[in-house]
Amino acid sequence: MRAGSPRLLREINDRAAIDTLLREGPLTRSDLEYVIGLSKPATAQLLTRLEQDGIVVKDGVRGGGRGPRAQLWSVNGAVAHVAAVDLTPHGAEFAIADITGKVLTEYSAPLPVEAGADVAGAFREATVAATASANLALDDLKHVVIGAQGALNPKTGHLESAPHLPGWSGFDLPGKLSEALGVGVTIENDVNLVALEEMISGEAAELRDFVLVWLSEGVGGAVVVGRRLLRGATGGGGEIDWLRIPGTDGGESGRFGDLVDSPAIVELAARHGFRGDTGWAVVGEAVRSGQDGQAFLAALARRVAMGVANVVSVVDPETVLLCGEVSRAGGAVLAGLVAGELHQLVIPRTPVGLASVPGNPVRAGALHSALSVVREQLFGLAPATAVPIS
């Protein structure tokens, strides 16, 4: 056996043990021994070594049966901390978590969006407040991932396709924020993060190729091929709001996003006798109205399908998943209508379903991304999926 091999084997075994404890939670020594395939003495030595290094800690005992109760072990959450952020024109939603993924605090803060604003300074202040609410300091963070409504150009670091966030555009955004915080910052498209989360814990867990369509205040998309996000040369892969589609309802051709954003849906609903302040409000009312809402929902589904058809014709995915407030309000009714309209426009009989990750899927995806970065840095662990996260 060549020199250095025992050390290499220890590193491999340590990595396997840490990965198992992160995935499966607190385990006994015998549980860990079974999963990673080591002998009882080797597993005991491994746990002692990792405990001395501060990587694992004793975490209670497992009861049941007669005799002594078995000691449980888990990864020490205090080893590192991360921040996940959902950035919108209305502000930022933070989640601060430890290395195990346990969320220590959630925090909301308004942030400036206007051109010329000191967005880096404002973001630093908000991040300091968020970490303080978890009884941490800024330098306790190892990485920050921000989900933003735009496309980050990997060559320049500029946030593009984001007219609603003018103050965050026109400069190296991750570079400036990293400098302001003193910690690495990754900027990711918000819908890409939703797609990542769907692959980890949602409807796309078993899919290799799918398209995600976000319908909310605006429209966005993500394209996954072979379980890898299609990002494009300038980061604009999946930016379906800029698709040009034929005129609908007697109108001229235009941008897809202008036909299915919240104001456009509210206007379309008014023509059919439904009134409300947001697209998801009028769609929800139409669904509850049963047959009376069918004409409006069919017209909306036709608009959605015309944009989706362009992507399906090129990508031919296994499934199209609808997400966002409008999609949630429309539910299975809207998804079924979109599928019917889509199948009139393209050859593939692509199913149309609903994304299933609850809560804030953008922030959840950002959290998984941040954890993947730090776990790879500290432990050499591969990301939870094949999707590149930086």
Coordinates of C-alpha atoms in Angstrom, one line a residue:
M1 CA 0.0 0.0 0.0
R2 CA 1.5 3.3 -1.0
A3 CA 2.4 6.0 1.5
G4 CA -0.5 8.2 2.5
S5 CA -3.2 5.6 1.8
P6 CA -4.3 5.2 5.5
R7 CA -4.8 9.0 5.7
L8 CA -6.7 9.0 2.5
L9 CA -9.0 6.1 3.7
R10 CA -9.6 8.0 6.9
E11 CA -10.7 11.1 4.9
I12 CA -13.0 9.0 2.7
N13 CA -14.6 7.3 5.8
D14 CA -14.9 10.6 7.6
R15 CA -16.6 12.1 4.6
A16 CA -19.0 9.2 4.3
A17 CA -19.9 9.4 8.0
I18 CA -20.5 13.2 7.9
D19 CA -22.6 12.8 4.7
T20 CA -24.7 10.1 6.3
L21 CA -25.3 12.1 9.5
L22 CA -26.3 15.2 7.6
R23 CA -28.7 13.2 5.4
E24 CA -30.3 10.9 8.1
G25 CA -30.0 12.9 11.3
P26 CA -28.8 11.6 14.7
L27 CA -27.6 8.0 14.5
T28 CA -26.1 5.5 16.9
R29 CA -22.7 4.1 16.4
S30 CA -24.1 0.8 15.2
D31 CA -26.4 2.6 12.8
L32 CA -23.5 4.5 11.3
E33 CA -21.4 1.3 11.3
Y34 CA -24.1 -0.4 9.2
V35 CA -24.5 2.4 6.7
I36 CA -20.8 3.1 5.9
G37 CA -19.7 -0.5 6.2
L38 CA -16.9 -0.1 8.8
S39 CA -16.1 -2.4 11.7
K40 CA -17.2 -1.5 15.3
P41 CA -13.7 -0.5 16.4
A42 CA -13.1 1.6 13.2
T43 CA -16.5 3.4 13.6
A44 CA -15.8 4.1 17.3
Q45 CA -12.4 5.6 16.4
L46 CA -13.9 7.6 13.6
L47 CA -16.5 9.1 15.9
T48 CA -13.9 9.9 18.6
R49 CA -11.7 11.6 16.0
L50 CA -14.6 13.7 14.6
E51 CA -15.7 14.6 18.1
Q52 CA -12.2 15.8 19.0
D53 CA -12.2 17.9 15.8
G54 CA -15.5 19.5 16.9
I55 CA -17.4 18.1 13.8
V56 CA -19.7 15.7 15.6
V57 CA -21.4 15.9 19.0
K58 CA -23.3 13.6 21.3
D59 CA -27.0 14.2 20.7
G60 CA -29.0 12.4 23.3
V61 CA -29.7 8.7 23.5
R62 CA -32.1 6.3 21.8
G63 CA -34.4 4.5 24.3
G64 CA -36.5 1.3 23.9
G65 CA -35.9 -2.2 25.1
R66 CA -33.9 -3.4 28.0
G67 CA -30.3 -2.6 28.8
P68 CA -28.4 0.6 28.3
R69 CA -29.7 3.2 25.9
A70 CA -27.6 3.8 22.8
Q71 CA -25.7 7.1 22.3
L72 CA -26.8 9.2 19.4
W73 CA -24.4 11.3 17.3
S74 CA -25.0 14.2 15.0
V75 CA -23.0 16.8 13.0
N76 CA -22.2 19.9 15.2
G77 CA -24.5 22.6 13.7
A78 CA -22.2 25.3 15.1
V79 CA -19.4 24.3 12.6
A80 CA -20.7 26.8 10.1
H81 CA -23.7 29.0 9.3
V82 CA -25.2 30.2 6.0
A83 CA -27.8 32.8 4.9
A84 CA -30.5 32.2 2.2
V85 CA -32.3 35.2 0.8
D86 CA -35.3 35.8 -1.5
L87 CA -34.8 39.2 -3.0
T88 CA -37.8 40.9 -4.5
P89 CA -38.8 44.5 -5.3
H90 CA -40.6 44.6 -2.0
G91 CA -37.6 43.6 0.1
A92 CA -35.7 40.6 1.3
E93 CA -36.7 37.4 3.1
F94 CA -33.8 35.9 5.1
A95 CA -33.3 32.5 6.6
I96 CA -30.2 31.8 8.7
A97 CA -29.3 28.2 9.2
D98 CA -26.5 26.0 10.6
I99 CA -24.5 23.5 8.7
T100 CA -27.1 20.8 9.3
G101 CA -29.8 22.9 7.6
K102 CA -31.6 23.8 10.8
V103 CA -33.1 27.2 10.4
L104 CA -32.3 29.4 13.3
T105 CA -34.2 32.4 12.3
E106 CA -36.3 34.0 9.6
Y107 CA -36.1 37.7 9.0
S108 CA -37.7 40.3 6.7
A109 CA -36.3 43.6 5.7
P110 CA -37.2 46.3 3.1
L111 CA -34.3 47.1 0.7
P112 CA -33.9 50.0 -1.8
V113 CA -34.4 49.2 -5.5
E114 CA -34.0 52.6 -7.1
A115 CA -31.1 53.4 -9.4
G116 CA -28.1 54.9 -7.5
A117 CA -29.1 53.5 -4.1
D118 CA -26.5 52.1 -1.8
V119 CA -27.8 48.6 -2.2
A120 CA -24.6 46.9 -0.8
G121 CA -24.7 49.0 2.3
A122 CA -28.4 48.4 2.8
F123 CA -27.9 44.7 2.3
R124 CA -25.1 44.5 4.8
E125 CA -27.2 46.2 7.4
A126 CA -30.1 43.8 6.7
T127 CA -27.8 40.8 6.9
V128 CA -26.3 42.0 10.2
A129 CA -29.8 42.3 11.6
A130 CA -30.8 38.9 10.4
T131 CA -27.7 37.2 11.8
A132 CA -28.2 39.1 15.1
S133 CA -31.7 37.7 15.4
A134 CA -30.1 34.2 15.4
N135 CA -27.6 35.4 18.1
L136 CA -24.8 35.3 15.5
A137 CA -22.4 37.9 14.1
L138 CA -21.8 38.6 10.4
D139 CA -18.5 36.8 10.4
D140 CA -20.2 33.6 11.6
L141 CA -21.6 33.2 8.1
K142 CA -19.6 31.1 5.6
H143 CA -21.7 31.8 2.5
V144 CA -24.8 33.7 1.3
V145 CA -27.0 32.7 -1.6
I146 CA -29.5 35.3 -3.0
G147 CA -32.4 34.4 -5.2
A148 CA -33.2 37.4 -7.4
Q149 CA -35.8 38.1 -10.1
G150 CA -33.3 38.4 -13.0
A151 CA -30.5 36.7 -14.8
L152 CA -26.9 37.0 -13.6
N153 CA -24.4 37.3 -16.4
P154 CA -21.5 35.0 -15.3
K155 CA -19.0 37.0 -17.4
T156 CA -19.7 40.4 -15.9
G157 CA -21.6 39.7 -12.6
H158 CA -24.3 42.0 -13.8
L159 CA -28.0 41.3 -12.9
E160 CA -29.8 41.5 -16.2
S161 CA -33.5 41.2 -17.3
A162 CA -34.3 42.9 -14.0
P163 CA -35.9 46.3 -14.8
H164 CA -37.8 46.1 -11.5
L165 CA -34.5 46.1 -9.6
P166 CA -32.6 49.0 -11.3
G167 CA -30.4 49.8 -8.3
W168 CA -29.1 46.2 -8.3
S169 CA -28.0 46.3 -11.9
G170 CA -25.1 47.6 -13.9
F171 CA -22.2 46.4 -11.8
D172 CA -20.6 43.2 -10.5
L173 CA -23.3 42.4 -8.0
P174 CA -21.9 39.3 -6.2
G175 CA -18.4 40.9 -6.1
K176 CA -19.8 44.1 -4.5
L177 CA -21.9 42.3 -2.0
S178 CA -19.1 39.8 -1.1
E179 CA -16.8 42.8 -0.5
A180 CA -19.4 44.5 1.7
L181 CA -20.1 41.5 3.8
G182 CA -16.7 39.9 3.9
V183 CA -18.2 36.6 2.9
G184 CA -18.8 34.8 -0.4
V185 CA -22.1 35.7 -2.1
T186 CA -23.8 33.8 -4.9
I187 CA -26.6 35.4 -6.9
E188 CA -29.0 32.9 -8.5
N189 CA -32.2 33.3 -10.6
D190 CA -35.1 32.8 -8.3
V191 CA -37.0 30.4 -10.5
N192 CA -33.8 28.3 -11.0
L193 CA -33.7 28.0 -7.2
V194 CA -37.3 26.8 -7.2
A195 CA -36.4 24.2 -9.8
L196 CA -33.5 23.1 -7.6
E197 CA -35.8 22.7 -4.7
E198 CA -38.3 20.7 -6.7
M199 CA -35.5 18.3 -7.7
I200 CA -34.5 17.8 -4.1
S201 CA -37.9 17.5 -2.4
G202 CA -40.7 18.1 -4.9
E203 CA -42.4 16.9 -8.0
A204 CA -39.2 16.8 -10.0
A205 CA -37.3 14.4 -7.7
E206 CA -37.4 11.6 -10.3
L207 CA -37.3 13.8 -13.4
R208 CA -34.4 14.3 -15.7
D209 CA -35.9 16.9 -18.1
F210 CA -38.6 19.4 -17.1
V211 CA -39.7 23.0 -17.5
L212 CA -40.8 25.2 -14.6
V213 CA -43.1 28.1 -15.3
W214 CA -43.5 30.8 -12.6
L215 CA -46.7 32.8 -12.7
S216 CA -47.0 35.5 -10.1
E217 CA -46.5 39.3 -10.3
G218 CA -44.5 38.5 -13.4
V219 CA -43.5 35.4 -15.3
G220 CA -40.3 33.4 -15.2
G221 CA -39.0 30.0 -16.1
A222 CA -36.4 27.4 -15.6
V223 CA -35.3 24.6 -18.0
V224 CA -33.6 21.5 -16.7
V225 CA -32.0 19.0 -19.0
G226 CA -30.3 15.9 -17.7
R227 CA -30.9 17.3 -14.1
R228 CA -28.8 20.3 -15.0
L229 CA -30.1 23.8 -15.3
L230 CA -29.9 25.3 -18.7
R231 CA -28.3 28.7 -17.9
G232 CA -27.2 30.0 -21.3
A233 CA -24.0 32.0 -22.2
T234 CA -25.2 35.1 -20.4
G235 CA -27.3 33.5 -17.7
G236 CA -30.5 34.1 -19.5
G237 CA -31.6 30.5 -20.0
G238 CA -35.2 30.1 -19.0
E239 CA -36.1 33.8 -19.2
I240 CA -39.4 33.0 -20.9
D241 CA -41.0 36.3 -20.1
W242 CA -39.1 37.7 -23.2
L243 CA -40.6 35.2 -25.6
R244 CA -42.4 36.8 -28.5
I245 CA -45.8 35.2 -29.2
P246 CA -48.7 35.8 -31.7
G247 CA -51.4 38.2 -30.7
T248 CA -54.2 36.8 -28.5
D249 CA -57.8 38.0 -28.2
G250 CA -57.5 40.0 -31.4
G251 CA -54.4 41.9 -30.1
E252 CA -51.0 42.4 -31.7
S253 CA -48.1 40.0 -31.1
G254 CA -46.1 40.9 -28.0
R255 CA -43.9 39.8 -25.1
F256 CA -45.1 36.7 -23.2
G257 CA -44.5 38.4 -19.9
D258 CA -46.8 41.3 -20.8
L259 CA -49.7 38.9 -21.4
V260 CA -49.5 36.7 -18.3
D261 CA -48.2 39.0 -15.6
S262 CA -50.5 40.0 -12.7
P263 CA -51.8 43.3 -14.3
A264 CA -52.5 41.5 -17.6
I265 CA -54.4 38.7 -15.8
V266 CA -56.4 41.3 -13.8
E267 CA -57.3 43.1 -17.0
L268 CA -58.3 39.8 -18.7
A269 CA -60.4 38.8 -15.7
A270 CA -62.3 42.1 -15.8
R271 CA -63.4 41.4 -19.3
H272 CA -65.1 38.2 -18.0
G273 CA -66.7 39.9 -14.9
F274 CA -64.0 39.1 -12.3
R275 CA -62.4 41.9 -10.4
G276 CA -59.5 41.9 -8.0
D277 CA -56.2 43.5 -7.2
T278 CA -53.9 40.7 -8.2
G279 CA -53.7 37.9 -10.8
W280 CA -53.9 35.2 -8.1
A281 CA -56.9 36.8 -6.4
V282 CA -59.0 36.8 -9.6
V283 CA -57.8 33.3 -10.6
G284 CA -58.7 32.0 -7.2
E285 CA -62.2 33.6 -7.5
A286 CA -62.7 32.1 -10.9
V287 CA -61.8 28.6 -9.7
R288 CA -64.3 28.9 -6.8
S289 CA -67.0 30.1 -9.2
G290 CA -67.0 26.8 -11.0
Q291 CA -68.6 26.9 -14.5
D292 CA -68.9 30.7 -14.4
G293 CA -65.1 31.1 -14.3
Q294 CA -64.3 28.7 -17.1
A295 CA -64.3 31.2 -19.9
F296 CA -61.8 33.4 -18.1
L297 CA -59.6 30.5 -17.0
A298 CA -59.7 29.0 -20.6
A299 CA -58.6 32.4 -22.0
L300 CA -55.7 32.6 -19.5
A301 CA -54.7 29.0 -20.1
R302 CA -54.6 29.8 -23.9
R303 CA -52.1 32.6 -23.2
V304 CA -50.0 30.5 -20.9
A305 CA -49.9 27.6 -23.3
M306 CA -48.8 29.8 -26.3
G307 CA -45.7 30.8 -24.4
V308 CA -45.0 27.3 -23.0
A309 CA -45.4 25.8 -26.5
N310 CA -42.3 27.6 -27.7
V311 CA -40.2 26.0 -25.0
V312 CA -41.8 22.5 -25.3
S313 CA -41.1 22.5 -29.0
V314 CA -37.4 23.0 -28.5
V315 CA -36.8 21.1 -25.2
D316 CA -39.4 18.3 -25.4
P317 CA -39.4 17.9 -21.5
E318 CA -40.9 15.1 -19.5
T319 CA -43.2 17.5 -17.7
V320 CA -44.1 21.2 -17.4
L321 CA -44.6 22.3 -13.8
L322 CA -46.5 25.5 -12.9
C323 CA -45.5 27.4 -9.8
G324 CA -46.0 30.8 -8.2
E325 CA -49.1 32.5 -6.7
V326 CA -51.2 32.4 -9.8
S327 CA -50.5 28.7 -10.4
R328 CA -51.3 27.9 -6.8
A329 CA -54.6 29.8 -7.0
G330 CA -55.5 28.0 -10.3
G331 CA -54.5 24.6 -9.0
A332 CA -55.3 21.5 -10.9
V333 CA -58.1 23.3 -12.8
L334 CA -55.7 25.8 -14.5
A335 CA -53.0 23.1 -15.0
G336 CA -55.6 20.9 -16.8
L337 CA -56.7 23.8 -19.0
V338 CA -53.1 24.7 -19.9
A339 CA -52.4 21.1 -20.8
G340 CA -55.4 21.0 -23.1
E341 CA -54.4 24.2 -24.9
L342 CA -50.8 23.1 -25.1
H343 CA -51.7 19.8 -26.8
Q344 CA -53.5 21.7 -29.5
L345 CA -50.3 23.6 -30.3
V346 CA -47.4 21.1 -30.1
I347 CA -46.9 17.4 -31.0
P348 CA -45.5 16.1 -27.7
R349 CA -48.3 15.2 -25.2
T350 CA -46.3 16.8 -22.4
P351 CA -48.0 16.6 -19.0
V352 CA -48.7 19.8 -17.1
G353 CA -48.6 19.6 -13.3
L354 CA -48.1 21.8 -10.3
A355 CA -44.9 22.4 -8.3
S356 CA -45.2 21.0 -4.8
V357 CA -42.6 22.7 -2.5
P358 CA -44.5 24.6 0.2
G359 CA -43.7 27.9 1.8
N360 CA -41.1 30.0 0.2
P361 CA -39.5 27.7 -2.5
V362 CA -37.0 30.4 -3.6
R363 CA -35.5 30.8 -0.2
A364 CA -35.6 27.0 0.4
G365 CA -33.6 26.5 -2.9
A366 CA -31.2 29.2 -1.8
L367 CA -30.7 27.5 1.5
H368 CA -29.9 24.1 -0.2
S369 CA -27.5 26.0 -2.5
A370 CA -25.6 27.7 0.3
L371 CA -25.4 24.5 2.3
S372 CA -24.0 22.7 -0.8
V373 CA -21.3 25.3 -1.2
V374 CA -20.2 25.2 2.4
R375 CA -20.4 21.4 2.8
E376 CA -18.2 21.0 -0.2
Q377 CA -15.7 23.6 1.1
L378 CA -15.5 22.1 4.6
F379 CA -16.1 18.4 4.0
G380 CA -15.6 17.8 0.3
L381 CA -19.2 16.7 -0.1
A382 CA -20.9 16.7 -3.5
P383 CA -24.1 18.8 -4.0
A384 CA -27.4 17.1 -3.2
T385 CA -28.3 17.1 -6.9
A386 CA -26.3 17.3 -10.2
V387 CA -27.3 20.9 -10.5
P388 CA -24.3 23.3 -10.3
I389 CA -25.0 25.9 -7.7
S390 CA -22.3 28.5 -8.3

